Each structure stands twice: as C-alpha cells, then as structure tokens.
PDB file of C-alpha atoms in Angstrom:
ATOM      1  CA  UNK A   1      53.170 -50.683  -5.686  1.00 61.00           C
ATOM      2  CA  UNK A   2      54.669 -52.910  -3.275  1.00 76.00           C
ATOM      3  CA  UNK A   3      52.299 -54.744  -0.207  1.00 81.00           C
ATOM      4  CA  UNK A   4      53.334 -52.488   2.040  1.00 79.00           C
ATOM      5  CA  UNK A   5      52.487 -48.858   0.434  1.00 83.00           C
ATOM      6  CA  UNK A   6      49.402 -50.896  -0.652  1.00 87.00           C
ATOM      7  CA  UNK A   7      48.194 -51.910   2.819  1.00 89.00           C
ATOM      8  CA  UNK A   8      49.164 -48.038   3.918  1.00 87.00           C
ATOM      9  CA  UNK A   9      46.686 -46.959   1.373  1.00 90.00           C
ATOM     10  CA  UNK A  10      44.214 -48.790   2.017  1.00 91.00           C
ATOM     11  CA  UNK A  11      44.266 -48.076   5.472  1.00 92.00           C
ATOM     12  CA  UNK A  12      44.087 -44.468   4.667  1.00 91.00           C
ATOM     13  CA  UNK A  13      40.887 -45.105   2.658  1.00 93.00           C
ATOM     14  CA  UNK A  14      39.298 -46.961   5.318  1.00 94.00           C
ATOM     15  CA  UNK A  15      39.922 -43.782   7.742  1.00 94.00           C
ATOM     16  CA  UNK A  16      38.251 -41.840   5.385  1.00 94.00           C
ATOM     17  CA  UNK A  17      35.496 -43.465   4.947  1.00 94.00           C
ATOM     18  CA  UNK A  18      35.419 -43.834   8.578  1.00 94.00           C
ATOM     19  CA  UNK A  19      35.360 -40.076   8.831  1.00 94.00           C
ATOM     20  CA  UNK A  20      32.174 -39.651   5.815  1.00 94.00           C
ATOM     21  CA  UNK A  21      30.051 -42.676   7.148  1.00 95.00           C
ATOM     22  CA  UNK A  22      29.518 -40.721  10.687  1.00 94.00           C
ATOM     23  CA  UNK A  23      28.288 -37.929   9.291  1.00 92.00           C
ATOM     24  CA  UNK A  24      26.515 -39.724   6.188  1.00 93.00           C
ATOM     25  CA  UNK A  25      24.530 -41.671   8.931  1.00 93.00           C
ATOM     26  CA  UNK A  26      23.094 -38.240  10.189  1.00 91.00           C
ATOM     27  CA  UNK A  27      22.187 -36.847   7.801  1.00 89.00           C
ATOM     28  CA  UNK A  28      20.499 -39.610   6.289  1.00 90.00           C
ATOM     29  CA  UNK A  29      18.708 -40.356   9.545  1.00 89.00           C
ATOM     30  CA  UNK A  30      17.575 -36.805   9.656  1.00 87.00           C
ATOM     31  CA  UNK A  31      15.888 -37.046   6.190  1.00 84.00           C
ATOM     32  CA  UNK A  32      14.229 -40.361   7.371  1.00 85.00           C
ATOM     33  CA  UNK A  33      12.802 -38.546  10.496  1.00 83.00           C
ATOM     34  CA  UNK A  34      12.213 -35.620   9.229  1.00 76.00           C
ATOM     35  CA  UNK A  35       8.496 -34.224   9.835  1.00 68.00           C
ATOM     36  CA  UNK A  36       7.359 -31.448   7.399  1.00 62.00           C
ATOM     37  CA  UNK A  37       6.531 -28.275   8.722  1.00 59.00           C
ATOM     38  CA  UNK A  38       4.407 -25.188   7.528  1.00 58.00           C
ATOM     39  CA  UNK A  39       6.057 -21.769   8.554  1.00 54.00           C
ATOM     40  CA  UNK A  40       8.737 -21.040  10.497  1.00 55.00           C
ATOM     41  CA  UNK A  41       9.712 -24.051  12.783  1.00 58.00           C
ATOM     42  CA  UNK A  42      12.077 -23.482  15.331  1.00 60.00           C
ATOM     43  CA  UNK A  43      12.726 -26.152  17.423  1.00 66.00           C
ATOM     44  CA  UNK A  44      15.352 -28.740  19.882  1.00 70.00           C
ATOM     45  CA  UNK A  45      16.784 -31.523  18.997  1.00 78.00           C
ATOM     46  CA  UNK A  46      14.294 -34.187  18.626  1.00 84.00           C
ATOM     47  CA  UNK A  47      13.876 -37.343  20.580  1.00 84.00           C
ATOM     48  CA  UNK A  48      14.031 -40.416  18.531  1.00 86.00           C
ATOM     49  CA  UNK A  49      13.308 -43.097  21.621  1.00 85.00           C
ATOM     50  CA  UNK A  50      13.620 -43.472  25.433  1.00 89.00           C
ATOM     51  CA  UNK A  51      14.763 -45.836  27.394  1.00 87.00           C
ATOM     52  CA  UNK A  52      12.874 -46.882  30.967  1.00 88.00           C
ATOM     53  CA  UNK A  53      14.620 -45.661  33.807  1.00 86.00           C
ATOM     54  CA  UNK A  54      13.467 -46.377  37.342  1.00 87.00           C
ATOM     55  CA  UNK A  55      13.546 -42.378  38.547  1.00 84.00           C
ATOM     56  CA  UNK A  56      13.305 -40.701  34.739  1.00 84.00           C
ATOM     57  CA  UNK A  57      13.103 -41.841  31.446  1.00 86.00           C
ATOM     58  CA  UNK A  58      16.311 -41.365  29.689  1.00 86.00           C
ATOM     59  CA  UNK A  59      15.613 -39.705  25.924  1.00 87.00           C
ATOM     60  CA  UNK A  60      17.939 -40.792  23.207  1.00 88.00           C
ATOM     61  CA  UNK A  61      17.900 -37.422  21.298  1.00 89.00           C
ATOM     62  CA  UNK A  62      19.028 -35.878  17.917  1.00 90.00           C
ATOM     63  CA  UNK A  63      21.705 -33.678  20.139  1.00 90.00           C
ATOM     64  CA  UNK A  64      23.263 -37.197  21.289  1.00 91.00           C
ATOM     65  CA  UNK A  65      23.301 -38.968  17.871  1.00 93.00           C
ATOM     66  CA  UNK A  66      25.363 -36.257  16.749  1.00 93.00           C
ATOM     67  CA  UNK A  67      27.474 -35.755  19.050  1.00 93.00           C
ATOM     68  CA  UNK A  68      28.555 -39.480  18.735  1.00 94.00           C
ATOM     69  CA  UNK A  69      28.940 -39.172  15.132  1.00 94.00           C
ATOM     70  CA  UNK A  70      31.013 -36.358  15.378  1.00 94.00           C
ATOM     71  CA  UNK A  71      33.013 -37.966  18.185  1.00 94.00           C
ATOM     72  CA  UNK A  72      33.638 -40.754  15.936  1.00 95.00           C
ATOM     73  CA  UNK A  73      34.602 -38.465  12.561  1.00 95.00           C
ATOM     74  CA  UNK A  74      36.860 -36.119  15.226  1.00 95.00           C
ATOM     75  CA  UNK A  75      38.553 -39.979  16.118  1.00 94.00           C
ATOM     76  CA  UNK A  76      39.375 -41.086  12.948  1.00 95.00           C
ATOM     77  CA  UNK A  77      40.313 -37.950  11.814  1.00 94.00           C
ATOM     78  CA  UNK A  78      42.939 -37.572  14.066  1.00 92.00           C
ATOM     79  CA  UNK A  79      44.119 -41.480  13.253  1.00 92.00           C
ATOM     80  CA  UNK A  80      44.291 -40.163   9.348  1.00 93.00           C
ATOM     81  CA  UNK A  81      46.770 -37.497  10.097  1.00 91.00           C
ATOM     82  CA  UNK A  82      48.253 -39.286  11.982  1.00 89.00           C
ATOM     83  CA  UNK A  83      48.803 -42.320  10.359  1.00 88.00           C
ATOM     84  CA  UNK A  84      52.535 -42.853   8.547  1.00 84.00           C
ATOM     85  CA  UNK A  85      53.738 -40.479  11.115  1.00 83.00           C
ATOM     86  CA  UNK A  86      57.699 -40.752  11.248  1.00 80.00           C
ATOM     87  CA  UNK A  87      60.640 -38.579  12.657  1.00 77.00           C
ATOM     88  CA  UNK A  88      61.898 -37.609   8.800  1.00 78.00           C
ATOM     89  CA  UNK A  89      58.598 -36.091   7.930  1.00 69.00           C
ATOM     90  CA  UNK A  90      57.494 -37.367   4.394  1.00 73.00           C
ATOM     91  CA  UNK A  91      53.864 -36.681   4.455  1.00 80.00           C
ATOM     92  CA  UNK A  92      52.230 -33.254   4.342  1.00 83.00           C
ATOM     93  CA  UNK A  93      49.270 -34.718   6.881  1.00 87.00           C
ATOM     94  CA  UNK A  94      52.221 -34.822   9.126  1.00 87.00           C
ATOM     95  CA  UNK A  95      52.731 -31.014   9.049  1.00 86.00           C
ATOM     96  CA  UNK A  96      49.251 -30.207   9.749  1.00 88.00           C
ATOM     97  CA  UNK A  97      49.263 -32.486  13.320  1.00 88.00           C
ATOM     98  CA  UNK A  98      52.835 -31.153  14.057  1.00 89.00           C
ATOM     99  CA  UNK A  99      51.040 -27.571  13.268  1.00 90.00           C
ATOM    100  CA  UNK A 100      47.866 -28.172  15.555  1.00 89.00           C
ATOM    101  CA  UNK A 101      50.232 -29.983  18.716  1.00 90.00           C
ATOM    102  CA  UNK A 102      52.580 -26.673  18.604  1.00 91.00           C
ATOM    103  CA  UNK A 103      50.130 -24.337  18.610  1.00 92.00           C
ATOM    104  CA  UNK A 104      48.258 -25.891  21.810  1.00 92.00           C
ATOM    105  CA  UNK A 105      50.903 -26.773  23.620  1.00 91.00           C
ATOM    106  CA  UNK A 106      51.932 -22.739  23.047  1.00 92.00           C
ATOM    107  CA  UNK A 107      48.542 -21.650  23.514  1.00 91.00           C
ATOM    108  CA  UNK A 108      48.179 -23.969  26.983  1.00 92.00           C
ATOM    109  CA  UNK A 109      51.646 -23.464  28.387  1.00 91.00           C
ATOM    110  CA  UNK A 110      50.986 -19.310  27.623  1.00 91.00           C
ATOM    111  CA  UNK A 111      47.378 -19.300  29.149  1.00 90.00           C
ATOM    112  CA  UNK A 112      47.853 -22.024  31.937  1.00 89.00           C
ATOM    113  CA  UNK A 113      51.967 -22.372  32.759  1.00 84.00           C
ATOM    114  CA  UNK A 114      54.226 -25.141  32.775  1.00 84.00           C
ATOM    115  CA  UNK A 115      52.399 -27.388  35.539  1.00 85.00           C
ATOM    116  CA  UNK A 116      49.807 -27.943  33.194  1.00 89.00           C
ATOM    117  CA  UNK A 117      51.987 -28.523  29.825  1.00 86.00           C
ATOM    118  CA  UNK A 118      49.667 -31.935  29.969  1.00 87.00           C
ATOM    119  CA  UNK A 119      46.738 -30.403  29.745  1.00 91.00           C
ATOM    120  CA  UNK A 120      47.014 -30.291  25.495  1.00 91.00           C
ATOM    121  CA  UNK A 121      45.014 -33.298  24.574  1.00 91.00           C
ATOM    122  CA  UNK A 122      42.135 -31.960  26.986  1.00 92.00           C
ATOM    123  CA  UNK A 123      42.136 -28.498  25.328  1.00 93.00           C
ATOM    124  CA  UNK A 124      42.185 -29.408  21.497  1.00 92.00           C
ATOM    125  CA  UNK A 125      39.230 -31.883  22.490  1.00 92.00           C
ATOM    126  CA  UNK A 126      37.188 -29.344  23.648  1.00 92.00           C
ATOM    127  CA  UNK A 127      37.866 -27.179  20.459  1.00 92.00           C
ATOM    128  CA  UNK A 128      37.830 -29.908  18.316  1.00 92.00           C
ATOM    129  CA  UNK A 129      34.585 -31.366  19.509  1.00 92.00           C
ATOM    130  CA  UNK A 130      33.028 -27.763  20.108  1.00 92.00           C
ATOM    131  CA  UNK A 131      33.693 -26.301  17.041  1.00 91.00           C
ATOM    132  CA  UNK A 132      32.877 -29.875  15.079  1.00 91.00           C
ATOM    133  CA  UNK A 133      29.224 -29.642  16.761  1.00 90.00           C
ATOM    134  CA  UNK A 134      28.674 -26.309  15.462  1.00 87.00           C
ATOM    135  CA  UNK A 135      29.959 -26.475  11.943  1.00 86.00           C
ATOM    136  CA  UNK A 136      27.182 -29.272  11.645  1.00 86.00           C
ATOM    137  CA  UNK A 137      24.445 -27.119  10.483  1.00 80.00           C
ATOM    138  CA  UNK A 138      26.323 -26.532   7.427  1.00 79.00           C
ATOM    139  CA  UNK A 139      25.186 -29.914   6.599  1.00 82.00           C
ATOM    140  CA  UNK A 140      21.665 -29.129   7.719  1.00 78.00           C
ATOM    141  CA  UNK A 141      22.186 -30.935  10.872  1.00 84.00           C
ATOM    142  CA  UNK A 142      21.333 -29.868  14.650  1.00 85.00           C
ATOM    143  CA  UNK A 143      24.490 -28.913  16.108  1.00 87.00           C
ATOM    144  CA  UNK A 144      24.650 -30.604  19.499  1.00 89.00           C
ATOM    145  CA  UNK A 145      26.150 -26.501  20.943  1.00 89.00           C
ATOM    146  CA  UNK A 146      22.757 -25.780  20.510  1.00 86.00           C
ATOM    147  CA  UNK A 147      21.490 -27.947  23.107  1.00 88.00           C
ATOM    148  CA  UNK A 148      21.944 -26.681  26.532  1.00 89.00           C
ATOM    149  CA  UNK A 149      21.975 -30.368  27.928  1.00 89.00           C
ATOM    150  CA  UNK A 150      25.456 -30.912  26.070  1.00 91.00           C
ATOM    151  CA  UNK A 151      27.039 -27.438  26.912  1.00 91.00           C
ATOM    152  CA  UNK A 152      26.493 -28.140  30.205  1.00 91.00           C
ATOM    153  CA  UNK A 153      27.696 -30.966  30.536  1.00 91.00           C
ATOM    154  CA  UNK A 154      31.087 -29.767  29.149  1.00 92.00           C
ATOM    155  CA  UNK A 155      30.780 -27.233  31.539  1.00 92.00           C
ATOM    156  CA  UNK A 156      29.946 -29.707  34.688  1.00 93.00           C
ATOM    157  CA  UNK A 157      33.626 -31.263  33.713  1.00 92.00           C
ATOM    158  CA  UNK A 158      34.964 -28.644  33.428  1.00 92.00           C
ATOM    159  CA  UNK A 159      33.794 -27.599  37.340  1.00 92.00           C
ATOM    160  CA  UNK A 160      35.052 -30.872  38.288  1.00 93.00           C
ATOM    161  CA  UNK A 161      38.794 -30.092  37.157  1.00 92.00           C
ATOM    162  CA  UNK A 162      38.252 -26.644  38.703  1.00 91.00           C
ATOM    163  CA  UNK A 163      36.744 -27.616  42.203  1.00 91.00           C
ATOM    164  CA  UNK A 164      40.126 -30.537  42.059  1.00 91.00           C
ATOM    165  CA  UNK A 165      42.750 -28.153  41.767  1.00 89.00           C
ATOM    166  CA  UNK A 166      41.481 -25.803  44.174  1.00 88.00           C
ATOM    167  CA  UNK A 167      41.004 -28.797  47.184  1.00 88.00           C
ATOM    168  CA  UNK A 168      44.803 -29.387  46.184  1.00 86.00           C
ATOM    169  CA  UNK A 169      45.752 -27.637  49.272  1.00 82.00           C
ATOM    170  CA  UNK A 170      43.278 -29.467  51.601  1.00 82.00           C
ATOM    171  CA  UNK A 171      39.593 -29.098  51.996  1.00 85.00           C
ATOM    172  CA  UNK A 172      40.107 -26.302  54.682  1.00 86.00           C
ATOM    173  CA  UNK A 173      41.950 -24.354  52.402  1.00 83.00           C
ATOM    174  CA  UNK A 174      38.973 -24.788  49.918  1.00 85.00           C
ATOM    175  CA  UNK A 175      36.572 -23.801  52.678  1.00 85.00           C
ATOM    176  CA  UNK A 176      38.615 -20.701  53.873  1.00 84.00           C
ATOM    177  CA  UNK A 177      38.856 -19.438  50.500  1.00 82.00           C
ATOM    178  CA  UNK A 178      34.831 -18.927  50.845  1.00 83.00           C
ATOM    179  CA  UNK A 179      35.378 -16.569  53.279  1.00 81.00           C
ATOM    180  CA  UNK A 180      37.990 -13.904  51.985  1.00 81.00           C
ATOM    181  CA  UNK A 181      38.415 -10.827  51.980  1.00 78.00           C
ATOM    182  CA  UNK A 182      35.854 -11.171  55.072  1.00 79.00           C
ATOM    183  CA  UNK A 183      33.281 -13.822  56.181  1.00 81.00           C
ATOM    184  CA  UNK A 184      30.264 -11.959  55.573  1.00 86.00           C
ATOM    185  CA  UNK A 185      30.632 -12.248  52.134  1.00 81.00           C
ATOM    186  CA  UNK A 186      30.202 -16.311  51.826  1.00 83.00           C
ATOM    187  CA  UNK A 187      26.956 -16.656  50.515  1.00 86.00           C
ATOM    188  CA  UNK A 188      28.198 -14.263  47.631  1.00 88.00           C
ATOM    189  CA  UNK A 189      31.707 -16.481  47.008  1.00 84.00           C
ATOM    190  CA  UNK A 190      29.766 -19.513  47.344  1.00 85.00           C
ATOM    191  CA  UNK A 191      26.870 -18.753  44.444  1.00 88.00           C
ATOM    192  CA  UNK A 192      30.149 -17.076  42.316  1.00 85.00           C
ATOM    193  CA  UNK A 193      31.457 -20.495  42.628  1.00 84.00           C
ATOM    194  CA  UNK A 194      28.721 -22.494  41.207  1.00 86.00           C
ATOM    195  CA  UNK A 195      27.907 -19.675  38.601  1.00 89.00           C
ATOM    196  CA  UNK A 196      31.294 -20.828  36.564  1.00 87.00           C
ATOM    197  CA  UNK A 197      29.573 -23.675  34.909  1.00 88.00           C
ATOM    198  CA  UNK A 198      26.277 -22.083  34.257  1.00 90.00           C
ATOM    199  CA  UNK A 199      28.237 -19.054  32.590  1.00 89.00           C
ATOM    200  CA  UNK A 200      30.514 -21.140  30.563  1.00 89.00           C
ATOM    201  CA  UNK A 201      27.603 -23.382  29.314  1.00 89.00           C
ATOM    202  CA  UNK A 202      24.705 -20.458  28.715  1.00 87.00           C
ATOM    203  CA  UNK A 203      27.306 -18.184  26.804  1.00 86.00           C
ATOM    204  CA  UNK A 204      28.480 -21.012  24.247  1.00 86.00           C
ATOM    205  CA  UNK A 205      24.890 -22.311  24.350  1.00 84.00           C
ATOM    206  CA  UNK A 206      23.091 -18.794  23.482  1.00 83.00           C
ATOM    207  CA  UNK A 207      25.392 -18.090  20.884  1.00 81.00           C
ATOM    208  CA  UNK A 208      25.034 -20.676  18.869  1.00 80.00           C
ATOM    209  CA  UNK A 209      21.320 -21.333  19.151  1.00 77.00           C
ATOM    210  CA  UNK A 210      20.767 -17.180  18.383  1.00 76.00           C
ATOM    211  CA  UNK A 211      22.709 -17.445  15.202  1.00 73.00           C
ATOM    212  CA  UNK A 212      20.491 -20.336  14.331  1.00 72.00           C
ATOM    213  CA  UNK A 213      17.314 -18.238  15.390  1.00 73.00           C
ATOM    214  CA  UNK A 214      18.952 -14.982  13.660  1.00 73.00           C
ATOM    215  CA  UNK A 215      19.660 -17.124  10.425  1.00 70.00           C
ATOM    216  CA  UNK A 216      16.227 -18.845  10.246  1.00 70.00           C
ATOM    217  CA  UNK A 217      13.764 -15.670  10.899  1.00 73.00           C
ATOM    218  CA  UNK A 218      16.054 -13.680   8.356  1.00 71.00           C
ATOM    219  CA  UNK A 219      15.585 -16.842   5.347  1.00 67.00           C
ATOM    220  CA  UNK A 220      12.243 -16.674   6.414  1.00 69.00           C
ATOM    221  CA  UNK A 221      11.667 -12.922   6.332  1.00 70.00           C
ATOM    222  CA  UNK A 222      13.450 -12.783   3.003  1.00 68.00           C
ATOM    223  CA  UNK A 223      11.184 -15.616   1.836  1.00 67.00           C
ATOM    224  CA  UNK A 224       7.680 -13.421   2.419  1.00 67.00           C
ATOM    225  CA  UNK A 225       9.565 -10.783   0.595  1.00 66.00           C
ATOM    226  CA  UNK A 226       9.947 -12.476  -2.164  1.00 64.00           C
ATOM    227  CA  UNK A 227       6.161 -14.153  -2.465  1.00 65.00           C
ATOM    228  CA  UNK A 228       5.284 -10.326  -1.689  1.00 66.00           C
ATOM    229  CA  UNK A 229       6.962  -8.755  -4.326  1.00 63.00           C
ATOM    230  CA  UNK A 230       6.876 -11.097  -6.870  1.00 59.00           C
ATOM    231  CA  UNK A 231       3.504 -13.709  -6.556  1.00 60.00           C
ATOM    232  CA  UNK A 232       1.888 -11.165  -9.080  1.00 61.00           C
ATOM    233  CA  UNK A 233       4.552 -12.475 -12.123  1.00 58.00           C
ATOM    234  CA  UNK A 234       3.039 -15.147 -14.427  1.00 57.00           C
ATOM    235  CA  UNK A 235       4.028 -19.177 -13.925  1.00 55.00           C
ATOM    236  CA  UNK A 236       7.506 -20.226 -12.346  1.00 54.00           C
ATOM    237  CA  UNK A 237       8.427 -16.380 -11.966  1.00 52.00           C
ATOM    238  CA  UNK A 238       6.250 -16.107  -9.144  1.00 53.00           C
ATOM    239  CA  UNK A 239       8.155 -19.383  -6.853  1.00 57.00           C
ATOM    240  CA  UNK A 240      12.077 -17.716  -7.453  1.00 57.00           C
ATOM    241  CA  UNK A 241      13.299 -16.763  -3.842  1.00 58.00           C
ATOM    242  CA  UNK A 242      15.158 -14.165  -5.272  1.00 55.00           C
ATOM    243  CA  UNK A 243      15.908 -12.394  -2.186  1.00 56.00           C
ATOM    244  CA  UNK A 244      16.886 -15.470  -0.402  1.00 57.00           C
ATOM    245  CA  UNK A 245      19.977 -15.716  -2.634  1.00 61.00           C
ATOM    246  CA  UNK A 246      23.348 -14.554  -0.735  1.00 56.00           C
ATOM    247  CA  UNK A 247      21.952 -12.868   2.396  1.00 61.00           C
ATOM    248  CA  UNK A 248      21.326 -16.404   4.287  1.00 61.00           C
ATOM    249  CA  UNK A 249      24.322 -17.980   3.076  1.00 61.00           C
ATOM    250  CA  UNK A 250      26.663 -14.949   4.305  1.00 67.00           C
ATOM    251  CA  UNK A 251      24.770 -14.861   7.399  1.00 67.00           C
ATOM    252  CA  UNK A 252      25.591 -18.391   7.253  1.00 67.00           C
ATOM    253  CA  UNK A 253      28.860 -18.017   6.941  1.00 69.00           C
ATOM    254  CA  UNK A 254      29.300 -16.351  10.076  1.00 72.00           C
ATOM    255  CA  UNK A 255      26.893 -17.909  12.051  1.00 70.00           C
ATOM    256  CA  UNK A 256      27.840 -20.889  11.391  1.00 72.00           C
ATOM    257  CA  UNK A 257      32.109 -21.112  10.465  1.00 77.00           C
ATOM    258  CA  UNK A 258      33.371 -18.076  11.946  1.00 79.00           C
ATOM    259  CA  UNK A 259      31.265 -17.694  15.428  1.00 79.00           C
ATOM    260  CA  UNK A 260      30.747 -21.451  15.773  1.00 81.00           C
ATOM    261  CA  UNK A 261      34.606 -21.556  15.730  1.00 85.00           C
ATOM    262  CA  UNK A 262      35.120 -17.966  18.090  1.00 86.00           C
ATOM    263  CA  UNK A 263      32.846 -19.684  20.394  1.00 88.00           C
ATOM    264  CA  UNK A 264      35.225 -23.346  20.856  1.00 90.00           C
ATOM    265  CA  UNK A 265      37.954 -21.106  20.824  1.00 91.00           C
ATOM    266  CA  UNK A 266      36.004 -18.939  23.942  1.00 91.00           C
ATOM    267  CA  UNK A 267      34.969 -21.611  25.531  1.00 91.00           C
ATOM    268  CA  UNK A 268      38.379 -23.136  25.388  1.00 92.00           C
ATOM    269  CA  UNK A 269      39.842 -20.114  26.750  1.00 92.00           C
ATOM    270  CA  UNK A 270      37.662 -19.717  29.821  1.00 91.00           C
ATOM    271  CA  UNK A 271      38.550 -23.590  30.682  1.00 92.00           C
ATOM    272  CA  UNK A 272      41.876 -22.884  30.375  1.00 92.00           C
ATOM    273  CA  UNK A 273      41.744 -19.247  32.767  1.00 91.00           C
ATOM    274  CA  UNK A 274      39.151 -21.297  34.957  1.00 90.00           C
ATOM    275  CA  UNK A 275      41.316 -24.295  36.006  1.00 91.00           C
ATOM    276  CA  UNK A 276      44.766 -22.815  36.145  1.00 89.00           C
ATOM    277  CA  UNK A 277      43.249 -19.749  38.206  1.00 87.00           C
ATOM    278  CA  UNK A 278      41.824 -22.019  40.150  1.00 86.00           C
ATOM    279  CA  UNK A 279      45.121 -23.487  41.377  1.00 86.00           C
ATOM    280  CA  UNK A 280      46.817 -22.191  44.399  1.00 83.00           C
ATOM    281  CA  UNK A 281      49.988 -22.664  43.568  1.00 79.00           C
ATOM    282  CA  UNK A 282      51.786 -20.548  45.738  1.00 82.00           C
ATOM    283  CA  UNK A 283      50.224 -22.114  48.648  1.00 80.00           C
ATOM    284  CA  UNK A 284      50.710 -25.830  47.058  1.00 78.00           C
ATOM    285  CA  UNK A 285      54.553 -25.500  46.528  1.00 82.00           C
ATOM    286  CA  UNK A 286      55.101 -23.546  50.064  1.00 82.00           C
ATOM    287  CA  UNK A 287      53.331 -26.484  51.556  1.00 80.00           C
ATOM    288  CA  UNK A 288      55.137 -29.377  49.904  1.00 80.00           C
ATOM    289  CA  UNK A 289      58.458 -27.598  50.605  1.00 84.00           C
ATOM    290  CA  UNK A 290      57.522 -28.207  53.517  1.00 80.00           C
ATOM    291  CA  UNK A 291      56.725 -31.527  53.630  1.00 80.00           C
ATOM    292  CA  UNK A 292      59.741 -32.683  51.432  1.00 79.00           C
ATOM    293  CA  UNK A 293      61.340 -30.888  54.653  1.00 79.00           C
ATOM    294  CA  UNK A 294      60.002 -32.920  56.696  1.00 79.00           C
ATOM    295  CA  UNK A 295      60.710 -36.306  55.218  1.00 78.00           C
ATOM    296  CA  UNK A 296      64.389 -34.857  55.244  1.00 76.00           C
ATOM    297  CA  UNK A 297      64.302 -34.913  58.563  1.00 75.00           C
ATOM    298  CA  UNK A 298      62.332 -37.920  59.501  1.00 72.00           C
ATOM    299  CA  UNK A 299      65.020 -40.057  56.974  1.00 71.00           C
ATOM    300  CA  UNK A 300      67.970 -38.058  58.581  1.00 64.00           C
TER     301      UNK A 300
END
C-alpha cells in the first residue's frame, strides 16, 4: 500500500470514528445521568445545567446535546461519502451521494420549480437532520423531534424563508395580499399566516412524541401482563416478560424507522409547498420586465 491509499484510509477511519464518537458520547452521558424510575415515566428532555441570562435563564437540555451530536455524525457523514469523490466513479460511497443529490434535486425542482433548483442542500438538511433526531430512540436516546422547542424552531426558519419570498414584490404587495378576496377578511389571513409555523412544528412534534407515548404505555401494559399471568410460576419463571417479546419492537419499528422517516419526509414537503407557494412569481417577473424596461430606456 503506497502513502497515498494509506493516508486515504486513514482518513476514512477517522470519519468514522467521527461519525460513532457523537453518538457514543450520548449515550454514554445518558447512562451517567440517568435517574431510576419506578413505573411508567414519561417525561422531556432533561436539563443538565443553565446558564445566567439577564431576562431568562438559558437551559442546556438533553434535546440540545443531541441535536449537536447528531449535527456532528450528519457532518461527517456526508464528508465520508464524500471523500475520494472523482468524475470516473471508482467508489461505491460515490453512488450513494450521486443517488441522494439526484433524487433532491428531482424531488425540489418537481415540488418547487426551476427558480429554486438551489434550494437542495436546504431540503436534504432538513430530512437528514429530522429523520436523524428521530431514529435516535433506537439507541435509547431522546430524539430532539420530540421536543417542541426544536420543531419549532425549524419551523420559525422556515417562516422566515416564507415571509422573504413573499415581500419579494415589495412590502405593499405583502400587505395587500392580507386583504384578498375582500378586506374584511384580514384578521382571518393574518392569524392563517402565523398558523404555518405552529402547524408545521405541532404536526412533526405530536407525531413523534405519540409514538413514543404509544410505544411506552404498550411495553408497559404488556409488562403487568406478564407479572399477572405468570408471578404465580416458581423462581426465575415468574421475572420472563414473555409478552414483551416482539410486540414493542414491531411497534418500534414503526414508530420509530418508518414514521420518524414519513414525518422528515412531511415536514420536508410542507417546506418545500410553503416557500415556493409563497412566491409571487407572476407578479415578480411582470415587475422586473419592467424594470429591465426601464433601464433600456434610461441607457438608450
């Protein structure tokens, strides 16, 4: 092995490990933290420390550590498969970022047009990030979706990029649009336009937090069934959860992979549909026609 396939695989390892230690770190600080419980325990993310602030204290929370971590696993996952990339593809990593670039750029230039073909790298963020945070409870993590604070705050971008592309045309545009089809309905346009972010961030928050819910009352549930039915039978017979084997982890399975994954893919969706419906375009290109006519005639 020459130097440099040797210094290409050893950057490769490093990015792995780069990718393990994130998530490593979590769980490990989760164990550390970890407060035992009797019953059914339910909970947020846990506050580890806060930090004095002259309005509000600011709480570092379990939500925020792992987001970061996954932020920082997403990161170097994307610099793995995308490491040794080349125009003669030679590596198979190299298919599966060619793979994941086509379909967004498909999936935004179908659902957004061709004025926002730039708009890729936003979009597989949001999934990427989204349906990261929910897949960590398969570690036995909290998944940061289930915290409104971090939905929402998705969301609150999200109403930024919307509220920009609709002032394209000029704040009085903006303003008139509040009072279409006829002024009396304002107060109804005006709460419609600040219910976008709290719809976006309560329907990715809810369902993730009720599969959580749904997941833990039925483990639970299936738990007393078990002490019920078989607490009578003589030494280690009576401590078998046998009818907590295969329900949870199905329910798990769907809880957790396939509707923590439908729900990035939703929310990605409705920021897509949001910010390019948000756009006048129409209006935007009539009025720089315009303008470019103008200039025309001011240079003539």
């Amino acid at each position: 092995m020459d130097a440099a396939s040797r210094r290409f695989r050893i950057t490769d390892i490093f990015y792995i490990v780069m990718m393990i230690l994130p998530l490593a770190f979590a769980v490990v600080l989760k164990i550390l933290t970890n407060v035992p419980s009797e019953g059914i325990s339910i909970s947020g993310a846990r506050i580890f420390f806060t930090i004095p602030m002259p309005i509000q204290d600011f709480p570092i929370t379990e939500s925020q550590v792992n987001s970061l971590m996954v932020l920082i696993t997403i990161f170097f996952f994307c610099r793995f498969i995308t490491h040794g990339i080349s125009e003669r593809v030679v590596l198979k990593r190299q298919h599966l970022a060619e793979w994941a670039v086509e379909k967004v750029d498909a999936l935004v230039n179908e659902n957004m047009g061709e004025y926002f073909k730039g708009y890729s790298p936003f979009i597989i963020s949001i999934l990427a990030l989204s349906a990261f945070s929910s897949l960590l409870s398969l570690l036995g993590l909290f998944p940061p979706t289930s915290d409104i604070n971090i939905v929402a705050g998705w969301a609150i971008l999200v109403f930024i990029l919307i509220t920009y592309y609709k002032l394209k045309c000029g704040p009085m545009y903006y303003i008139k649009g509040f009072l279409e089809p006829v002024p009396i309905l304002a107060p109804i346009n005006f709460i419609s336009e600040f219910a976008t972010p709290v719809s976006m961030s309560f329907r990715h928050y809810g369902n993730v937090l009720s599969g959580t819910v749904v997941s833990t009352l039925v483990a639970a549930a299936l738990g007393g069934l078990s002490t019920m039915l078989l607490g009578s039978l003589p030494g280690f017979l009576a401590d078998i959860p046998l009818f907590q084997i295969g329900l949870p982890a199905v329910l798990s399975v769907y809880f957790d992979l396939f509707s923590g994954c439908l729900q990035a893919f939703i929310f990605a969706m409705l920021t897509m549909l949001n910010i390019s419906g948000a756009f006048p375009a129409e209006e935007y290109e009539r009025r720089r026609m315009i303008e470019n006519a103008k200039n025309k005639k001011v240079n003539n």
